[in-house]
């Protein structure tokens, strides 16, 4: 089968396409014929091996798995021992292992049914970013009537965070680049700021929560505009004024001890219940993914290069094969 290969850590030009054997599902695993996959910031970090802490468990000098990709949508082609939730022919979406390929393995409990009427390209944009956004609004305790700032609102996690916060009844102030303002407004977000011309720090009314997916504002500066008891969630692995990802975690933990606000770092987790919740919202058109570009699998290196700029206008998706119910 075709697959994107990562021989070394580096930029996208180091990636190659090649042929590899179709993997065999182990106990608790499902083999999925991938119809579509999407690219996340985590894929870029693993491609580069930066921040360095991502190499722990992935190979200190060279990538151990030498494959990339987390999100997928497709059809179950086979199941391993002990799998009871899925059978060949089921249409699914969720998180897998090395999904930038014709076929990929996934854990049984990290998949959910593909929502009716949703294309695999749109479904594949959701798993990692959408479940991370779900976790963000939970950790931030977003509630009706609150004022909630979401930065990076045109990106993967940001676009879903803004929509989910709005669904919970919050007044969302979305922050993005000027070229993306109308795209973010199309998601039903009324208040959208261009970070180049309007700072979210210039507000006469304190915010109840900030979910910062861009990392362009210091935590101490957010503290000036977030009410006591409110939440500040830094969520970016890109270096910024608070330093790199690890330094930002240290600072968040420190402020979490001394600040009047709740300063929290968090991680998302792809689970079947979270995916099912998002699938229901997708099918009901209560959330909708913003897509940037859809690439064919042969152009997966270009897709990673585009994601590596951290200025994509939505999720970058890779279309791999037509969605068919039969298994090979």
XYZ file of C-alpha atoms in Angstrom:
328
model
C 0.000 0.000 0.000
C 1.023 3.647 -0.437
C 2.227 5.517 2.625
C 3.991 8.724 3.628
C 7.440 7.872 5.024
C 9.547 9.891 7.469
C 13.185 8.720 7.393
C 14.553 11.582 9.533
C 13.410 14.547 11.591
C 13.270 17.710 9.499
C 11.127 19.773 7.177
C 8.614 18.478 4.677
C 11.169 18.029 1.908
C 12.629 15.091 3.864
C 9.360 13.151 3.539
C 8.872 10.593 0.786
C 6.105 8.400 -0.588
C 6.666 4.657 -0.671
C 5.101 1.202 -0.576
C 4.769 -0.673 2.703
C 2.941 -3.864 3.711
C -0.669 -3.612 4.861
C -0.535 -3.869 8.681
C -2.241 -6.692 10.576
C -4.556 -5.622 13.413
C -3.492 -6.855 16.853
C -5.806 -7.449 19.810
C -8.172 -4.520 20.232
C -7.162 -2.963 16.921
C -9.105 -2.241 13.749
C -7.727 -2.030 10.208
C -9.257 0.904 8.344
C -9.067 1.570 4.637
C -8.504 5.311 4.805
C -10.746 7.491 2.656
C -9.432 10.765 4.079
C -7.033 11.987 6.734
C -6.099 15.397 8.067
C -2.961 17.092 9.328
C -2.559 18.375 12.894
C 0.041 20.512 14.619
C 1.190 17.297 16.316
C 2.165 15.893 12.913
C 4.317 18.956 12.243
C 6.004 18.679 15.649
C 6.693 14.965 15.079
C 7.966 15.670 11.550
C 10.464 18.196 12.891
C 11.171 16.548 16.229
C 10.612 19.999 17.758
C 9.857 20.781 20.566
C 12.497 18.261 21.585
C 10.252 16.722 24.196
C 8.141 15.165 21.401
C 11.070 12.830 20.697
C 10.523 11.090 24.006
C 8.827 7.875 23.021
C 9.243 8.615 19.301
C 13.017 8.251 18.888
C 15.676 10.612 20.181
C 17.795 10.822 17.010
C 15.522 9.393 14.339
C 11.774 8.764 14.270
C 11.099 5.257 15.527
C 7.822 4.699 13.676
C 8.814 6.682 10.557
C 5.171 7.309 9.749
C 2.813 10.233 10.341
C -0.902 10.874 10.660
C -3.519 10.694 13.411
C -6.937 11.634 12.026
C -8.847 9.389 9.663
C -12.214 8.570 8.151
C -12.827 5.406 6.188
C -14.173 1.882 6.159
C -13.276 -1.005 8.444
C -11.301 -3.565 6.443
C -10.547 -6.015 9.251
C -10.558 -6.433 13.020
C -8.133 -7.946 15.495
C -8.898 -10.408 18.279
C -11.286 -9.149 20.941
C -12.854 -6.386 18.857
C -16.627 -6.338 19.326
C -17.653 -2.795 18.359
C -16.766 -2.979 14.666
C -16.977 -5.317 11.691
C -15.666 -5.099 8.116
C -17.689 -2.625 6.080
C -18.486 -0.233 8.940
C -17.915 3.441 8.135
C -15.903 5.132 10.873
C -13.904 8.219 11.816
C -11.466 8.824 14.625
C -7.807 8.547 15.551
C -5.449 5.991 14.092
C -1.759 5.187 13.775
C 0.154 6.400 10.698
C -3.016 7.430 8.876
C -1.328 9.111 5.892
C -1.562 5.862 3.967
C -4.032 3.673 2.106
C -4.705 1.675 5.279
C -4.092 2.352 8.959
C -4.609 0.710 12.317
C -6.790 2.250 15.017
C -7.713 1.288 18.549
C -11.265 0.022 18.836
C -12.294 2.690 21.342
C -10.869 5.612 19.348
C -13.405 5.282 16.547
C -17.039 6.285 16.113
C -19.594 5.832 13.323
C -19.159 8.183 10.386
C -22.063 10.664 10.685
C -24.762 10.353 8.031
C -24.423 12.914 5.275
C -20.881 13.939 6.258
C -18.089 13.452 3.738
C -14.949 11.599 4.847
C -12.938 14.764 4.173
C -15.046 16.757 6.626
C -15.161 13.961 9.191
C -11.398 13.462 9.042
C -10.903 17.113 10.008
C -12.559 16.576 13.372
C -11.053 13.874 15.654
C -7.933 15.374 17.270
C -8.855 19.055 16.915
C -12.503 18.556 17.835
C -11.902 16.430 20.917
C -9.193 18.847 22.073
C -11.693 21.690 21.710
C -14.265 19.732 23.714
C -11.725 19.303 26.471
C -10.832 23.010 26.328
C -14.374 24.253 26.870
C -14.787 21.750 29.709
C -11.554 22.785 31.456
C -12.410 26.469 30.949
C -15.873 25.822 32.437
C -17.541 27.725 29.611
C -21.113 28.604 30.581
C -24.017 30.670 29.194
C -23.487 34.418 29.255
C -19.725 34.290 29.697
C -17.307 36.308 27.565
C -14.809 33.868 26.079
C -11.794 34.737 23.921
C -10.594 32.110 21.442
C -7.357 32.862 19.597
C -6.264 31.004 16.487
C -9.952 30.802 15.637
C -9.385 29.788 12.020
C -7.041 26.962 12.959
C -7.846 23.376 13.803
C -8.539 23.513 17.536
C -9.574 27.175 17.510
C -12.396 26.837 15.009
C -14.049 24.023 16.972
C -13.441 25.747 20.313
C -15.199 28.893 19.100
C -18.183 26.916 17.817
C -18.499 24.742 20.923
C -18.222 27.732 23.262
C -20.960 29.497 21.296
C -23.156 26.396 21.511
C -22.782 26.562 25.292
C -24.255 30.044 25.260
C -21.061 32.064 25.635
C -20.342 35.354 23.919
C -17.319 34.352 21.855
C -14.641 36.833 20.843
C -12.686 35.057 18.115
C -9.209 36.233 17.111
C -7.662 35.449 13.730
C -5.944 37.096 10.770
C -7.837 39.632 8.694
C -8.107 37.304 5.701
C -9.993 34.752 7.805
C -12.533 37.052 9.474
C -15.422 36.262 7.134
C -14.632 32.545 7.216
C -14.836 32.534 11.008
C -18.018 34.594 10.941
C -19.520 31.974 8.620
C -19.311 29.570 11.580
C -21.839 31.723 13.436
C -19.284 33.706 15.458
C -20.397 37.338 15.608
C -17.403 39.014 17.270
C -14.210 38.401 15.282
C -11.018 40.436 15.737
C -8.120 40.870 13.330
C -5.062 40.431 15.564
C -3.035 42.739 13.291
C -5.295 45.723 13.934
C -7.160 45.026 17.194
C -5.698 43.563 20.348
C -7.976 41.393 22.491
C -6.194 42.994 25.449
C -7.972 46.273 24.654
C -11.254 45.534 26.379
C -13.212 47.608 28.931
C -15.031 44.489 30.192
C -13.104 41.559 31.710
C -13.294 38.174 30.047
C -14.461 35.044 31.833
C -12.146 32.737 29.905
C -9.324 32.802 27.386
C -8.470 29.746 25.294
C -5.219 30.779 23.637
C -4.349 28.552 20.679
C -1.865 31.045 19.194
C 0.547 31.732 22.074
C 1.180 35.294 20.930
C 0.176 36.920 24.252
C 1.940 36.479 27.569
C 0.001 34.741 30.310
C 0.685 37.675 32.614
C -0.957 40.014 30.076
C -4.032 37.806 29.808
C -4.314 38.066 33.577
C -4.977 41.812 33.260
C -8.156 41.221 31.256
C -9.556 38.017 32.781
C -11.802 38.297 35.823
C -10.843 36.728 39.124
C -11.991 33.145 39.093
C -11.908 33.098 35.298
C -9.874 30.671 33.213
C -6.729 31.097 31.111
C -5.785 28.109 28.971
C -2.512 28.423 26.999
C -2.623 25.838 24.203
C 0.176 26.279 21.666
C 3.381 24.434 20.953
C 4.765 27.268 18.834
C 7.419 29.517 20.438
C 6.062 32.894 21.563
C 6.671 35.683 24.070
C 6.382 33.202 26.951
C 9.068 31.019 25.378
C 8.720 27.547 23.904
C 6.121 24.925 24.725
C 7.887 23.585 27.815
C 8.519 27.053 29.261
C 4.881 27.962 28.657
C 3.825 24.884 30.630
C 6.120 25.849 33.514
C 4.776 29.409 33.548
C 1.184 28.217 33.399
C 1.752 25.924 36.362
C 3.392 28.762 38.308
C 0.578 31.218 37.586
C -1.874 28.470 38.429
C -0.478 28.517 41.958
C -0.399 32.271 42.518
C -2.987 33.855 40.205
C -6.555 34.809 41.056
C -7.544 33.175 37.763
C -7.521 29.468 36.951
C -4.462 29.025 34.696
C -4.486 25.499 33.305
C -2.647 23.425 30.729
C -4.597 20.533 29.293
C -4.467 17.775 26.709
C -7.221 16.392 24.562
C -7.989 12.705 24.238
C -9.786 11.041 21.367
C -12.449 8.720 22.776
C -15.533 7.092 21.309
C -17.945 9.142 23.492
C -16.283 12.442 22.505
C -16.273 11.458 18.820
C -19.913 10.410 19.027
C -20.863 13.754 20.577
C -19.049 15.610 17.816
C -20.588 13.345 15.188
C -24.086 14.229 16.380
C -23.251 17.940 16.164
C -21.796 17.472 12.675
C -24.825 15.586 11.410
C -27.132 18.265 12.840
C -24.974 20.996 11.234
C -24.439 22.614 14.634
C -20.687 22.552 14.023
C -18.900 22.584 10.689
C -15.194 22.233 9.920
C -13.402 24.964 8.014
C -11.164 23.312 5.425
C -8.118 24.948 3.894
C -6.905 22.697 1.071
C -7.629 19.083 0.161
C -4.533 17.321 -1.169
C -4.206 13.870 -2.769
C -2.045 11.373 -0.878
C 0.804 11.834 -3.364
C 1.040 15.460 -2.227
C 1.145 14.679 1.494
C 4.609 16.305 1.839
C 3.179 19.547 0.434
C 0.313 19.272 2.922
C 2.783 18.980 5.818
C 4.750 21.932 4.445
C 1.588 24.049 4.369
C 0.685 22.997 7.920
C 4.214 23.843 9.014
C 3.656 27.529 8.292
C 1.052 27.596 11.117
C -1.009 29.951 8.947
C -3.431 27.515 7.352
C -6.960 28.810 6.775
C -8.610 25.861 8.457
C -7.867 22.150 8.470
C -5.585 20.682 5.830
C -7.080 17.433 4.576
C -5.707 14.589 2.465
C -8.136 12.676 0.256
C -6.891 9.115 -0.203
C -9.516 6.819 -1.739
C -13.250 6.653 -2.523
C -15.382 5.585 0.401
C -16.548 2.001 -0.167
C -18.283 -0.289 2.249
C -16.660 -3.544 1.215
C -13.377 -4.707 2.783
C -10.372 -6.218 1.072
